[in-house]
Short mmCIF file of N, CA and C in Angstrom, two decimals:
data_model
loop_
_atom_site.label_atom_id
_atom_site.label_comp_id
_atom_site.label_asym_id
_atom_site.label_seq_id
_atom_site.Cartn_x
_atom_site.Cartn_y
_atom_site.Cartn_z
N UNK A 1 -1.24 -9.26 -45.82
CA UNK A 1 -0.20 -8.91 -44.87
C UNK A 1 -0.71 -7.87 -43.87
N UNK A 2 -1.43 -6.59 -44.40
CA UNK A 2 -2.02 -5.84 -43.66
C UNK A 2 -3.17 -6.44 -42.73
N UNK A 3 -3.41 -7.27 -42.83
CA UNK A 3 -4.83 -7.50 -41.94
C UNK A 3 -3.82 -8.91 -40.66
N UNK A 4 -2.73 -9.81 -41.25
CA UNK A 4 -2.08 -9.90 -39.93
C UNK A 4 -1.47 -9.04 -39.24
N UNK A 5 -1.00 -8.37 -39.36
CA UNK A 5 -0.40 -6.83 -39.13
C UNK A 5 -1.63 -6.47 -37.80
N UNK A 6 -2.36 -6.31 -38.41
CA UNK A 6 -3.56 -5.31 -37.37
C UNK A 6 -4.19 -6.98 -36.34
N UNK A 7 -4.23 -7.97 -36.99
CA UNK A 7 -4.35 -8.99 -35.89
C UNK A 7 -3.48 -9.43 -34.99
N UNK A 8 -1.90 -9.21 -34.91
CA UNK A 8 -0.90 -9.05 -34.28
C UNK A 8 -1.29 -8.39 -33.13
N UNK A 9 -1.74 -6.85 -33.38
CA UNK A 9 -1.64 -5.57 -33.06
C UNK A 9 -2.67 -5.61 -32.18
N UNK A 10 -4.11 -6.40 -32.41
CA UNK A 10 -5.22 -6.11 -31.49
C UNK A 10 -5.19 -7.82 -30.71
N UNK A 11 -3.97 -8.22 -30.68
CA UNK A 11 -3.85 -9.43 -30.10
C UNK A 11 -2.62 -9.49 -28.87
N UNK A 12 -1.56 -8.38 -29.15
CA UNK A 12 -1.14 -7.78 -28.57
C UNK A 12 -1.37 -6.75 -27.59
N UNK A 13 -2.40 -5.82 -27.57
CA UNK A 13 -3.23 -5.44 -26.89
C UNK A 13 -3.88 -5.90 -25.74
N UNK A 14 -4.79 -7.07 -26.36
CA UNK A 14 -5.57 -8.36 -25.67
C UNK A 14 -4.59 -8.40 -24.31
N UNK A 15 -3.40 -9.02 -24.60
CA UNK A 15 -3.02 -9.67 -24.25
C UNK A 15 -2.12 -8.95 -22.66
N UNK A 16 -2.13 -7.65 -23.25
CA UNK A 16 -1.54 -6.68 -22.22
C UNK A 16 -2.13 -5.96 -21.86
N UNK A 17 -3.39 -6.13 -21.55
CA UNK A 17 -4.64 -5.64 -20.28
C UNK A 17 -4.67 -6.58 -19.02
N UNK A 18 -4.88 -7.52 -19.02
CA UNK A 18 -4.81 -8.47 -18.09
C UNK A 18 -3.58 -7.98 -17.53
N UNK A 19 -2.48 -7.97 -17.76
CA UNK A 19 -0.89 -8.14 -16.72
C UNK A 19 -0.87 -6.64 -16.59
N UNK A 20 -1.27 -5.67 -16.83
CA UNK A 20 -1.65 -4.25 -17.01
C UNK A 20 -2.66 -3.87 -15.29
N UNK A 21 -3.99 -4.97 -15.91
CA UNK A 21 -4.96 -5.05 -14.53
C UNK A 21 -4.03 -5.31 -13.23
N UNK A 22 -3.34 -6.62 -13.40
CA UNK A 22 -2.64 -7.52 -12.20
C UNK A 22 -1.96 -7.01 -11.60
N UNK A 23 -0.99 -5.97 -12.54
CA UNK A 23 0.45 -5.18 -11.77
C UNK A 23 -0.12 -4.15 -10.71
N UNK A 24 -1.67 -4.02 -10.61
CA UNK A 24 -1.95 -2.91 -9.55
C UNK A 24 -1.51 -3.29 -8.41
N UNK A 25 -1.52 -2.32 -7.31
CA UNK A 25 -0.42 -2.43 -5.94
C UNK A 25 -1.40 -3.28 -5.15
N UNK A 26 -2.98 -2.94 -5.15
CA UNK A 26 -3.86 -3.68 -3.80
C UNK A 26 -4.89 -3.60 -4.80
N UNK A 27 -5.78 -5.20 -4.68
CA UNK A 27 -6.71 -5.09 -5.07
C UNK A 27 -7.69 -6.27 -4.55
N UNK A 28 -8.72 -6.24 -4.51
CA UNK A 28 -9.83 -6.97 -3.56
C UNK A 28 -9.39 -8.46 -3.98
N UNK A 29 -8.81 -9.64 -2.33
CA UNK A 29 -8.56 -10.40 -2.53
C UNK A 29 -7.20 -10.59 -2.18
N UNK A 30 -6.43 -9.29 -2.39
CA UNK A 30 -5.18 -9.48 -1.77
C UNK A 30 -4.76 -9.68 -0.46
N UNK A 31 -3.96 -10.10 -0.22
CA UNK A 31 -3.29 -10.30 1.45
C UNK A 31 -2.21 -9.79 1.16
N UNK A 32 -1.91 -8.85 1.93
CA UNK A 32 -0.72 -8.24 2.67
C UNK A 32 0.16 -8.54 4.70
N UNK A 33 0.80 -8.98 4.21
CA UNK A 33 1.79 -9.01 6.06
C UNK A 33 2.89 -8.07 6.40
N UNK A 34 2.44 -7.27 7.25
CA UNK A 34 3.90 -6.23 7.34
C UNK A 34 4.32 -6.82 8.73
N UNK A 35 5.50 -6.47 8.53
CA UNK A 35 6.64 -6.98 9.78
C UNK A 35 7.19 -5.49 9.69
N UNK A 36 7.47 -5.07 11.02
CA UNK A 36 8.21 -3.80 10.83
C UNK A 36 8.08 -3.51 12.57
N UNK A 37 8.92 -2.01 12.92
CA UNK A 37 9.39 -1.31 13.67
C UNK A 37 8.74 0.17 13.85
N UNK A 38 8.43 0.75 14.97
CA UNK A 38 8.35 1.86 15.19
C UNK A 38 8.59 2.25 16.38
N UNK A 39 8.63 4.15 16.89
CA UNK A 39 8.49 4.64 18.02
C UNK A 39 7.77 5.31 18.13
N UNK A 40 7.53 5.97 19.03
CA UNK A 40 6.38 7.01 19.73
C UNK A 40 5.45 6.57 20.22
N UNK A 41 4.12 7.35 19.76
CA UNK A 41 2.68 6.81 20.29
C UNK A 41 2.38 6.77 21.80
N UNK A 42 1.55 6.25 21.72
CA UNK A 42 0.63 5.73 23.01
C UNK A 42 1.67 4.95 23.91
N UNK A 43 1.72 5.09 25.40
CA UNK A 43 2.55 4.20 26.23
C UNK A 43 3.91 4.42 26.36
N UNK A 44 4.68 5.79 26.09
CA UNK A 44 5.82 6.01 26.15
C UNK A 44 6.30 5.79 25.01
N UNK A 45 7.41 6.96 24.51
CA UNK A 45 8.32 6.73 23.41
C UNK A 45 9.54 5.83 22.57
N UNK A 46 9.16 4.46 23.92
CA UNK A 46 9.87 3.67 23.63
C UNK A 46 9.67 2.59 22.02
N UNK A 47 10.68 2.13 21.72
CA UNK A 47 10.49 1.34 20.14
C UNK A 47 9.49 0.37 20.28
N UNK A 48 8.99 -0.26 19.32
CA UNK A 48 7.78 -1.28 18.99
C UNK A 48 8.30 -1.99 17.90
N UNK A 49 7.62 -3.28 17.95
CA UNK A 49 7.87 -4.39 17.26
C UNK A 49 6.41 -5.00 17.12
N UNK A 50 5.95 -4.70 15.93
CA UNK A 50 4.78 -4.77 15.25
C UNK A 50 4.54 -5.81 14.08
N UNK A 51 3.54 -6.66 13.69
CA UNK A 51 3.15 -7.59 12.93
C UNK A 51 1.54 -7.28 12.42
N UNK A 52 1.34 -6.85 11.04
CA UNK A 52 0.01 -6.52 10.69
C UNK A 52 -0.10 -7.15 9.91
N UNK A 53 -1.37 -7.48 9.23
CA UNK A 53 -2.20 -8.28 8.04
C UNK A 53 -3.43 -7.28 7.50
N UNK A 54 -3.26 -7.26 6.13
CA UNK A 54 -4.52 -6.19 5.56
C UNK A 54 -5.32 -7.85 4.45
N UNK A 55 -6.88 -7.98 4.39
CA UNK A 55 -7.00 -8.33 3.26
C UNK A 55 -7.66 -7.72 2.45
N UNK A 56 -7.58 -7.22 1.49
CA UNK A 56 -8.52 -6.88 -0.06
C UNK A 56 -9.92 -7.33 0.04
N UNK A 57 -11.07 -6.99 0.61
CA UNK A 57 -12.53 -7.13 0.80
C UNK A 57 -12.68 -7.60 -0.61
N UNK A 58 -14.12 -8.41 -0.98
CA UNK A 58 -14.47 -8.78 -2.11
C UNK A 58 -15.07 -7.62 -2.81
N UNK A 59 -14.98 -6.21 -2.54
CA UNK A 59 -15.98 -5.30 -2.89
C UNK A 59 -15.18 -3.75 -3.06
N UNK A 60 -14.88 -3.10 -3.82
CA UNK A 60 -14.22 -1.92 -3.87
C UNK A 60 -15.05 -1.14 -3.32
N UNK A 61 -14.64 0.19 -3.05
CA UNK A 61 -16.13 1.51 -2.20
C UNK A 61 -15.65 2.59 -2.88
N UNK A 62 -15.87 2.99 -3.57
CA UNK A 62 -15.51 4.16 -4.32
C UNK A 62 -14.56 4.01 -5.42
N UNK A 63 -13.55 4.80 -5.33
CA UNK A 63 -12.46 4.48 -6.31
C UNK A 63 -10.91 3.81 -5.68
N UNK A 64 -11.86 3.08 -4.37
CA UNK A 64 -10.50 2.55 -3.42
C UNK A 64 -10.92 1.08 -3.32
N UNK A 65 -10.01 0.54 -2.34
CA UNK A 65 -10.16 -1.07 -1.95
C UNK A 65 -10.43 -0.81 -0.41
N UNK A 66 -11.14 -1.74 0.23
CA UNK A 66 -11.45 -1.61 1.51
C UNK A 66 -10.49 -2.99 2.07
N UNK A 67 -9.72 -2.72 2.49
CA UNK A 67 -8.92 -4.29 3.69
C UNK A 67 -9.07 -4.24 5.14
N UNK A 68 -9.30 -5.25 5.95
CA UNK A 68 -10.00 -5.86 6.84
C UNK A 68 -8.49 -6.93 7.52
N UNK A 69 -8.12 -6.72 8.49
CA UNK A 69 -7.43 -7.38 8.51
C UNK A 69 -6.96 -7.29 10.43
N UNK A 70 -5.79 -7.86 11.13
CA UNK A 70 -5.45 -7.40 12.06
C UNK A 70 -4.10 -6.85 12.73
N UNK A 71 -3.97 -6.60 13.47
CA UNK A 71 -2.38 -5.85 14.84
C UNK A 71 -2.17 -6.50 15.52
N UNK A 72 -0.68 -6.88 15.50
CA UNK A 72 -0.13 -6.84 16.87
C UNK A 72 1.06 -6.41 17.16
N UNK A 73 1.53 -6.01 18.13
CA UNK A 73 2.75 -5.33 18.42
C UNK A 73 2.87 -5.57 20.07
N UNK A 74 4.44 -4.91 20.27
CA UNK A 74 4.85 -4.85 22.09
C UNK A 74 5.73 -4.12 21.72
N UNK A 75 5.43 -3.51 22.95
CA UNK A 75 6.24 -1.62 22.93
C UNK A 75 6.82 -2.05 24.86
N UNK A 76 7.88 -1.80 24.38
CA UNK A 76 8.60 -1.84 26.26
C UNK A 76 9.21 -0.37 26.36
N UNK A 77 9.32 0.22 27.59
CA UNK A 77 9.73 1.88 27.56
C UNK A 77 10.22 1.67 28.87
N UNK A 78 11.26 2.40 29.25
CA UNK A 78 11.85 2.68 30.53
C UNK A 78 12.45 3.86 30.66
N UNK A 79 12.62 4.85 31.97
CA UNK A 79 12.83 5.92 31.89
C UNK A 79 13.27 6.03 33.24
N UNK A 80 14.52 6.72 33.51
CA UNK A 80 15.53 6.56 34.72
C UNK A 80 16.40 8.07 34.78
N UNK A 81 16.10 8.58 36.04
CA UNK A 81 16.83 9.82 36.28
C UNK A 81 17.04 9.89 37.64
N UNK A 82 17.92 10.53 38.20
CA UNK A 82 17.98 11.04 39.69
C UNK A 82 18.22 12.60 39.83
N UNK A 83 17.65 12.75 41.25
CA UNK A 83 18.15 13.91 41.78
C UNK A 83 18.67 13.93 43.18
N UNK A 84 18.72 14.80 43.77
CA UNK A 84 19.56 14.83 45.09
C UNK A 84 18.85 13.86 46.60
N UNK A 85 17.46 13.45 46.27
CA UNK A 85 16.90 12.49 47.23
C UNK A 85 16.50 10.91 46.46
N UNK A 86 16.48 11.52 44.87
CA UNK A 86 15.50 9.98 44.66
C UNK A 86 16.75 9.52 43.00
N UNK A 87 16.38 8.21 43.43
CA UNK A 87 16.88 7.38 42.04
C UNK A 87 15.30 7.22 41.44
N UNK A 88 15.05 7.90 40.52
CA UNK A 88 13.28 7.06 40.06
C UNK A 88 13.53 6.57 38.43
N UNK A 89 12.76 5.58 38.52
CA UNK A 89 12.95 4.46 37.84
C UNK A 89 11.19 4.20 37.32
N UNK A 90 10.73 4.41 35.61
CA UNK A 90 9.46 3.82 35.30
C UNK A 90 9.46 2.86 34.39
N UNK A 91 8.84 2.18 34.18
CA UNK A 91 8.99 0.86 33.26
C UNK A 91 7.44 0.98 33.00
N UNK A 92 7.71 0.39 31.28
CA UNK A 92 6.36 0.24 31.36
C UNK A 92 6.18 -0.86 29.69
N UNK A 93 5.30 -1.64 29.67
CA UNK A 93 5.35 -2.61 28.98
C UNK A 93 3.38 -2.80 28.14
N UNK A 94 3.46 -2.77 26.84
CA UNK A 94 2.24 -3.25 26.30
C UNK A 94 2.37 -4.02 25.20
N UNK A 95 1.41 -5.21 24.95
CA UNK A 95 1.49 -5.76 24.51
C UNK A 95 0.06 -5.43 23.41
N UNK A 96 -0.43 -4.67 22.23
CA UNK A 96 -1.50 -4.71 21.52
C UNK A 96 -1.83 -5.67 20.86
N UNK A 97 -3.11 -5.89 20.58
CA UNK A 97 -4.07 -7.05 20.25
C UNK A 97 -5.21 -6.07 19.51
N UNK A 98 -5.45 -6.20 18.12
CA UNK A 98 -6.35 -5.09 17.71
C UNK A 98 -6.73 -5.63 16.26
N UNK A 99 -7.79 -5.28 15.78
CA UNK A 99 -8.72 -5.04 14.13
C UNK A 99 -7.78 -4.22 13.26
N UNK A 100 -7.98 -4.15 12.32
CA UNK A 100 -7.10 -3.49 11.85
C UNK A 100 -8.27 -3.08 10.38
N UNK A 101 -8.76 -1.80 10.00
CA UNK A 101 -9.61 -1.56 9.16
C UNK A 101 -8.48 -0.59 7.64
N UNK A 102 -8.79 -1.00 6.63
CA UNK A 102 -7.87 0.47 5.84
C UNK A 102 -8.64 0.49 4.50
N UNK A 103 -7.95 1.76 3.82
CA UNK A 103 -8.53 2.08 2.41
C UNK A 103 -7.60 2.30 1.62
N UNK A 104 -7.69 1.63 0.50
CA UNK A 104 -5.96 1.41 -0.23
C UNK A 104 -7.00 2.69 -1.36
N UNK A 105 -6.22 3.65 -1.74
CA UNK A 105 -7.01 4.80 -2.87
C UNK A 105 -5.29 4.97 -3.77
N UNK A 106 -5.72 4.19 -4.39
CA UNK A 106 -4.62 3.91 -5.59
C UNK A 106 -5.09 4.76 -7.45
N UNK A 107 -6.20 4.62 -7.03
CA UNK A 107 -6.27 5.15 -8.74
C UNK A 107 -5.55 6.92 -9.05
N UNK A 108 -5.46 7.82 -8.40
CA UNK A 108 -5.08 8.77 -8.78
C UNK A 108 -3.65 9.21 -9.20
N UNK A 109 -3.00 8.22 -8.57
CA UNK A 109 -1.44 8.63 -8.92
C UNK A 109 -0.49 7.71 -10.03
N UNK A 110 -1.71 6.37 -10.34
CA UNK A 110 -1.03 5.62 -11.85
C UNK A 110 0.49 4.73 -11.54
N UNK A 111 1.07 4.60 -10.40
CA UNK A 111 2.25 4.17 -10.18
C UNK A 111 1.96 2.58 -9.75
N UNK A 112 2.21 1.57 -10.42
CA UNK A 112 1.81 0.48 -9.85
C UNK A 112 2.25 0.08 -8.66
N UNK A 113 3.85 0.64 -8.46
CA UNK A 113 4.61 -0.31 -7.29
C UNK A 113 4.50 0.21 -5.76
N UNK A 114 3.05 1.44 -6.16
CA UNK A 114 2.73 2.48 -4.76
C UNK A 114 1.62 1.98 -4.39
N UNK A 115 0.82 1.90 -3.32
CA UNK A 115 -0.21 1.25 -2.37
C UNK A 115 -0.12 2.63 -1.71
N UNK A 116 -0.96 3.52 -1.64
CA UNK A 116 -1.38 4.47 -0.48
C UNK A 116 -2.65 4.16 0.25
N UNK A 117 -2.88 4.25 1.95
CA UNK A 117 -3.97 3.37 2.24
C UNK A 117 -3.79 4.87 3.56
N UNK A 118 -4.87 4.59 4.16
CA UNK A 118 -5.37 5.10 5.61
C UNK A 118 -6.01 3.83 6.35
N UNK A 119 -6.04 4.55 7.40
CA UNK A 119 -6.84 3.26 8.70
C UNK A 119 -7.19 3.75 9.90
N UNK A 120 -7.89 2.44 10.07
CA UNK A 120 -7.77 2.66 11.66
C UNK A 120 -7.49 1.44 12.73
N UNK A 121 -7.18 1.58 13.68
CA UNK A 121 -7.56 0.54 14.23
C UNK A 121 -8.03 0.42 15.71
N UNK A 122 -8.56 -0.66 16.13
CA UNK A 122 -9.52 -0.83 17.33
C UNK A 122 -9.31 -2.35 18.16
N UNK A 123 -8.70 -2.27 19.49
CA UNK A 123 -8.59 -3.18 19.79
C UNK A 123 -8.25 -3.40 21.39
N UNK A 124 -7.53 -3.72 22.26
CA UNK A 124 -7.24 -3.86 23.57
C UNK A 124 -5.51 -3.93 23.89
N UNK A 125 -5.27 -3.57 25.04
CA UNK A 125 -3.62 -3.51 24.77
C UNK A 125 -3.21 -3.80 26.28
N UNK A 126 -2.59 -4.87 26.55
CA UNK A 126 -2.24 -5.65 27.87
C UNK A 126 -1.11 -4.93 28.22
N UNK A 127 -1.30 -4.26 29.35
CA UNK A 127 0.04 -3.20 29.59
C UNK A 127 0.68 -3.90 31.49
N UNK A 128 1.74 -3.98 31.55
CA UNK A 128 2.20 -3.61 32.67
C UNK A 128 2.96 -2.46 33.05
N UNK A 129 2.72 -1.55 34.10
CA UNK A 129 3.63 -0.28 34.42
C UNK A 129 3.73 0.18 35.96
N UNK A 130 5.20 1.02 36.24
CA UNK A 130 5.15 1.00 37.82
C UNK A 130 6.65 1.91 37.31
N UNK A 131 7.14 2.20 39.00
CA UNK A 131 8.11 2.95 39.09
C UNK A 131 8.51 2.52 40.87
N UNK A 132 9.06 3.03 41.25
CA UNK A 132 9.98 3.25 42.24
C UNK A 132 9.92 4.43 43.23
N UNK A 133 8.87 5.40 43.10
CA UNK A 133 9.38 6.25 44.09
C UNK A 133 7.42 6.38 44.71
N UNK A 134 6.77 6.34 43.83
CA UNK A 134 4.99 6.43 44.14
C UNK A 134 4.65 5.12 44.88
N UNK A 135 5.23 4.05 44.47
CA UNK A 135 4.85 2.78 44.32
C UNK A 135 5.87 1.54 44.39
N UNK A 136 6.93 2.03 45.52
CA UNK A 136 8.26 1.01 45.30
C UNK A 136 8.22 -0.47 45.34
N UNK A 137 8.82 -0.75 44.21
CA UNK A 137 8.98 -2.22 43.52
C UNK A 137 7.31 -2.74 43.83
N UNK A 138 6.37 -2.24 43.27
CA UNK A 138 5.03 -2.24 42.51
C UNK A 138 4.82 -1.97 41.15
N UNK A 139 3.98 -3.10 40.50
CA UNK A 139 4.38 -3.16 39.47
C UNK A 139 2.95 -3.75 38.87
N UNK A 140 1.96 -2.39 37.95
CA UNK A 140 0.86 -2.42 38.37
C UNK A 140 0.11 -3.51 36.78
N UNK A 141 -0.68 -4.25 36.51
CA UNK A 141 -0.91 -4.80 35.29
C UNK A 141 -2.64 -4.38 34.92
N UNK A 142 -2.98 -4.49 33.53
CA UNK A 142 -4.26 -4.15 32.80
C UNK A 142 -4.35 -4.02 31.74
N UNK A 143 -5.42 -4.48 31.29
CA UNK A 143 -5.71 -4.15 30.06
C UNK A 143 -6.75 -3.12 29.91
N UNK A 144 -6.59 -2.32 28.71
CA UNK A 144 -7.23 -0.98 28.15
C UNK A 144 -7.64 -1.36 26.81
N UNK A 145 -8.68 -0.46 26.71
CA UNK A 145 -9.27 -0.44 24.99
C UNK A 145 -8.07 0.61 24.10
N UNK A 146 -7.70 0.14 23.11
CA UNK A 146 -6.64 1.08 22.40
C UNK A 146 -7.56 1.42 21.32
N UNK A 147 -7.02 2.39 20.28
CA UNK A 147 -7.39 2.37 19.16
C UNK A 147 -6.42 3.74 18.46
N UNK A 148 -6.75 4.34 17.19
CA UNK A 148 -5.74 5.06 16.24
C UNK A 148 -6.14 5.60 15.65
N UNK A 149 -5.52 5.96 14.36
CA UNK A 149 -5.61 6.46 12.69
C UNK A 149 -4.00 6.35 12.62
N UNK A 150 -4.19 5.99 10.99
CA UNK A 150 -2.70 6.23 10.92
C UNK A 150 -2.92 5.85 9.05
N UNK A 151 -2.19 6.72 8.86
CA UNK A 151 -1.62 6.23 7.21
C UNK A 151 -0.78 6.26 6.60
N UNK A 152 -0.34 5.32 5.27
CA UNK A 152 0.51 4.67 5.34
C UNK A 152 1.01 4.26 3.37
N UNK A 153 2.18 3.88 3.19
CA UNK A 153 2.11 3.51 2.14
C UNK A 153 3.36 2.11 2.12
N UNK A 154 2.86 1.55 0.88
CA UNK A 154 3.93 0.03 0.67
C UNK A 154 3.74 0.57 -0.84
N UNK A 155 5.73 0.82 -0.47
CA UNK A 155 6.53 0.12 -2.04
C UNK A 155 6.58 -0.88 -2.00
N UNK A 156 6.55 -1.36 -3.72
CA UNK A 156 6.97 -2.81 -3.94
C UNK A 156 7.85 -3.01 -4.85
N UNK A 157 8.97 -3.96 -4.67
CA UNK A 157 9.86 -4.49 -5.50
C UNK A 157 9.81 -5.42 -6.35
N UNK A 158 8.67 -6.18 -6.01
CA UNK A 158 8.56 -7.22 -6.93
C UNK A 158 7.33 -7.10 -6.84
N UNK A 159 6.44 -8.12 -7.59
CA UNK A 159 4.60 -8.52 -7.13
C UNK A 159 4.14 -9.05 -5.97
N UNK A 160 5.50 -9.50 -5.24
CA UNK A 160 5.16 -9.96 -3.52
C UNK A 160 6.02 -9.47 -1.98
N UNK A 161 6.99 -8.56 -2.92
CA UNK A 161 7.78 -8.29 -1.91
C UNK A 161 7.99 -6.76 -1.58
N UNK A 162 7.82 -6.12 -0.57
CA UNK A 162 8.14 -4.45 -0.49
C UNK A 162 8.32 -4.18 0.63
N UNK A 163 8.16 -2.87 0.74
CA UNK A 163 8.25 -1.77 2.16
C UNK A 163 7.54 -1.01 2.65
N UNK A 164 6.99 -1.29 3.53
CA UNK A 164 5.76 0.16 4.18
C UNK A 164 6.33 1.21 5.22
N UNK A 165 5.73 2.04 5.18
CA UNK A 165 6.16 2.82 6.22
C UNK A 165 4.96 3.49 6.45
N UNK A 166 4.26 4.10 8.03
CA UNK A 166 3.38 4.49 8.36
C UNK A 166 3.44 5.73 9.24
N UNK A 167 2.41 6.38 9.25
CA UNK A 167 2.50 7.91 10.37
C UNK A 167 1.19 7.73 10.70
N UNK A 168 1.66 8.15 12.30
CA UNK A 168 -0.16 8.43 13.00
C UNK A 168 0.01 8.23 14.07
N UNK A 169 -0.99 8.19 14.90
CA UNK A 169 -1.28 7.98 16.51
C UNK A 169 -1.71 6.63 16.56
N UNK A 170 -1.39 5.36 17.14
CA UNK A 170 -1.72 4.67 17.39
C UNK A 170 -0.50 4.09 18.93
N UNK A 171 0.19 3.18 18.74
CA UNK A 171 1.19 3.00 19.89
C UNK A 171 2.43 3.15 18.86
N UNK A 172 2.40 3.35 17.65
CA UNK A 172 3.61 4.32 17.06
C UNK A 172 3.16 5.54 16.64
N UNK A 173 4.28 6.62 16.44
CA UNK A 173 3.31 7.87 15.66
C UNK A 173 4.34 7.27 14.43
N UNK A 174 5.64 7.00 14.30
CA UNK A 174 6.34 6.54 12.85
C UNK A 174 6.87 5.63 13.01
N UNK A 175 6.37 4.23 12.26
CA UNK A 175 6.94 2.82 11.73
C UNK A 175 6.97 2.89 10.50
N UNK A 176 7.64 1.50 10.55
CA UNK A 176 8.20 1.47 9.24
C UNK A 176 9.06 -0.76 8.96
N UNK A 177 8.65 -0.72 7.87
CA UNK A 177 9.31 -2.64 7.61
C UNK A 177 8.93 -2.85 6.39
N UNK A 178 9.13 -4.05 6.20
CA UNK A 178 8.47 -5.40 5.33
C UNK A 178 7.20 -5.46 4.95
N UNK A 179 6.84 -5.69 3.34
CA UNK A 179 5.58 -6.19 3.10
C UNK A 179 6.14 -7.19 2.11
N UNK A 180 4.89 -8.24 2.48
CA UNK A 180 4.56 -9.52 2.15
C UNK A 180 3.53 -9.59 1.50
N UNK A 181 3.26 -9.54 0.39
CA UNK A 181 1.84 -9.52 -0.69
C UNK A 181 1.75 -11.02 -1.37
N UNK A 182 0.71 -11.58 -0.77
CA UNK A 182 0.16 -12.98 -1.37
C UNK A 182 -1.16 -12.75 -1.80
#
C-alpha cells in the first residue's frame, strides 16, 4: 500500500510540472496581439488607436524572453482658440508604421497571470499637419522616422485572453487595451 501511496505521489508531481511550466505569462514561441487606446506622446496630445503584435523569439537572453514583433497606430489632434484678430485652427494627423522589439523579465515576481516586458520601437510615421493663420487652408504631408521606449505589462484572465497597459514616449506616453495570446 505504501509504495502505491508514494507512486501516486511522484506521479502526481510528474504530472504537475508541465501545466506548472505552461501557465507562465510569455514564453519563446508565443504570440501576443494588443488592441488598445492611448494619449499623449509624439504629435500632439490627441487620443490614438493602436494595434501591436509581440512574438516569443526561439531563444531566451538572460532570465527574460526576447519578442520581435510589430506597430501600428493613428493619432488625429486638433487644437482651436481665438483672440481679438485671429480664429487659429491646427490639425494634425499620423499614421505609425513601426518594429516593435521587447523583453518579457517574468521570473522574479512568480505571478503567472503577470507579463512585465520593456521595448522599443523603430519605425516611420505618415503625418499630415497645417493650421490657418501661418499657412491658410495649407495642409502640409510627410513622412518621419519615429521611434520610443516604453514599458509595459499584460494581465491575463485566462491562457489567451487579458489586458495591457503601457507608459513611455513613443506617440502615446499612456495606453492601455486587449491582449490576445495564441
Amino acid at each position: 500500500m505504501n509504495r502505491i501511496v508514494k507512486s501516486l505521489g511522484v506521479l502526481l508531481i510528474a504530472a504537475s510540472v508541465p501545466a506548472t511550466l505552461a501557465a507562465q505569462s510569455f514564453n519563446s514561441g508565443d504570440n501576443v496581439i494588443g488592441i488598445g487606446a492611448g494619449v499623449g506622446g509624439m504629435y500632439g496630445f490627441g487620443p490614438v488607436v493602436m494595434l501591436n503584435f509581440d512574438h516569443g523569439m526561439g531563444f531566451n537572453a538572460g532570465p527574460g524572453v526576447v519578442g520581435i514583433g510589430a506597430y501600428l497606430s493613428y493619432k488625429s489632434y486638433e487644437n482651436a482658440w481665438s483672440n481679438y484678430y485671429y480664429n487659429y485652427t491646427y490639425r494634425s494627423t499620423a499614421l505609425t508604421i513601426a518594429a516593435r522589439g521587447t523583453y518579457h523579465w517574468n521570473s522574479w515576481h512568480k505571478i503567472d497571470k503577470l507579463d512585465v516586458y520593456g521595448g522599443v520601437i523603430a519605425g516611420f510615421s505618415i503625418r499630415t499637419y497645417g493650421n490657418n493663420i501661418y499657412e491658410p487652408d495649407a495642409r502640409r504631408n510627410g513622412v518621419s522616422p519615429t521611434g520610443g521606449l516604453f514599458v509595459g505589462a499584460h494581465w491575463y484572465f485566462t491562457d489567451s485572453f487579458g489586458a495591457f497597459a503601457e507608459l513611455g514616449y513613443t506617440d502615446t506616453n499612456i495606453a492601455a487595451g486587449l491582449a490576445f495570446k495564441f
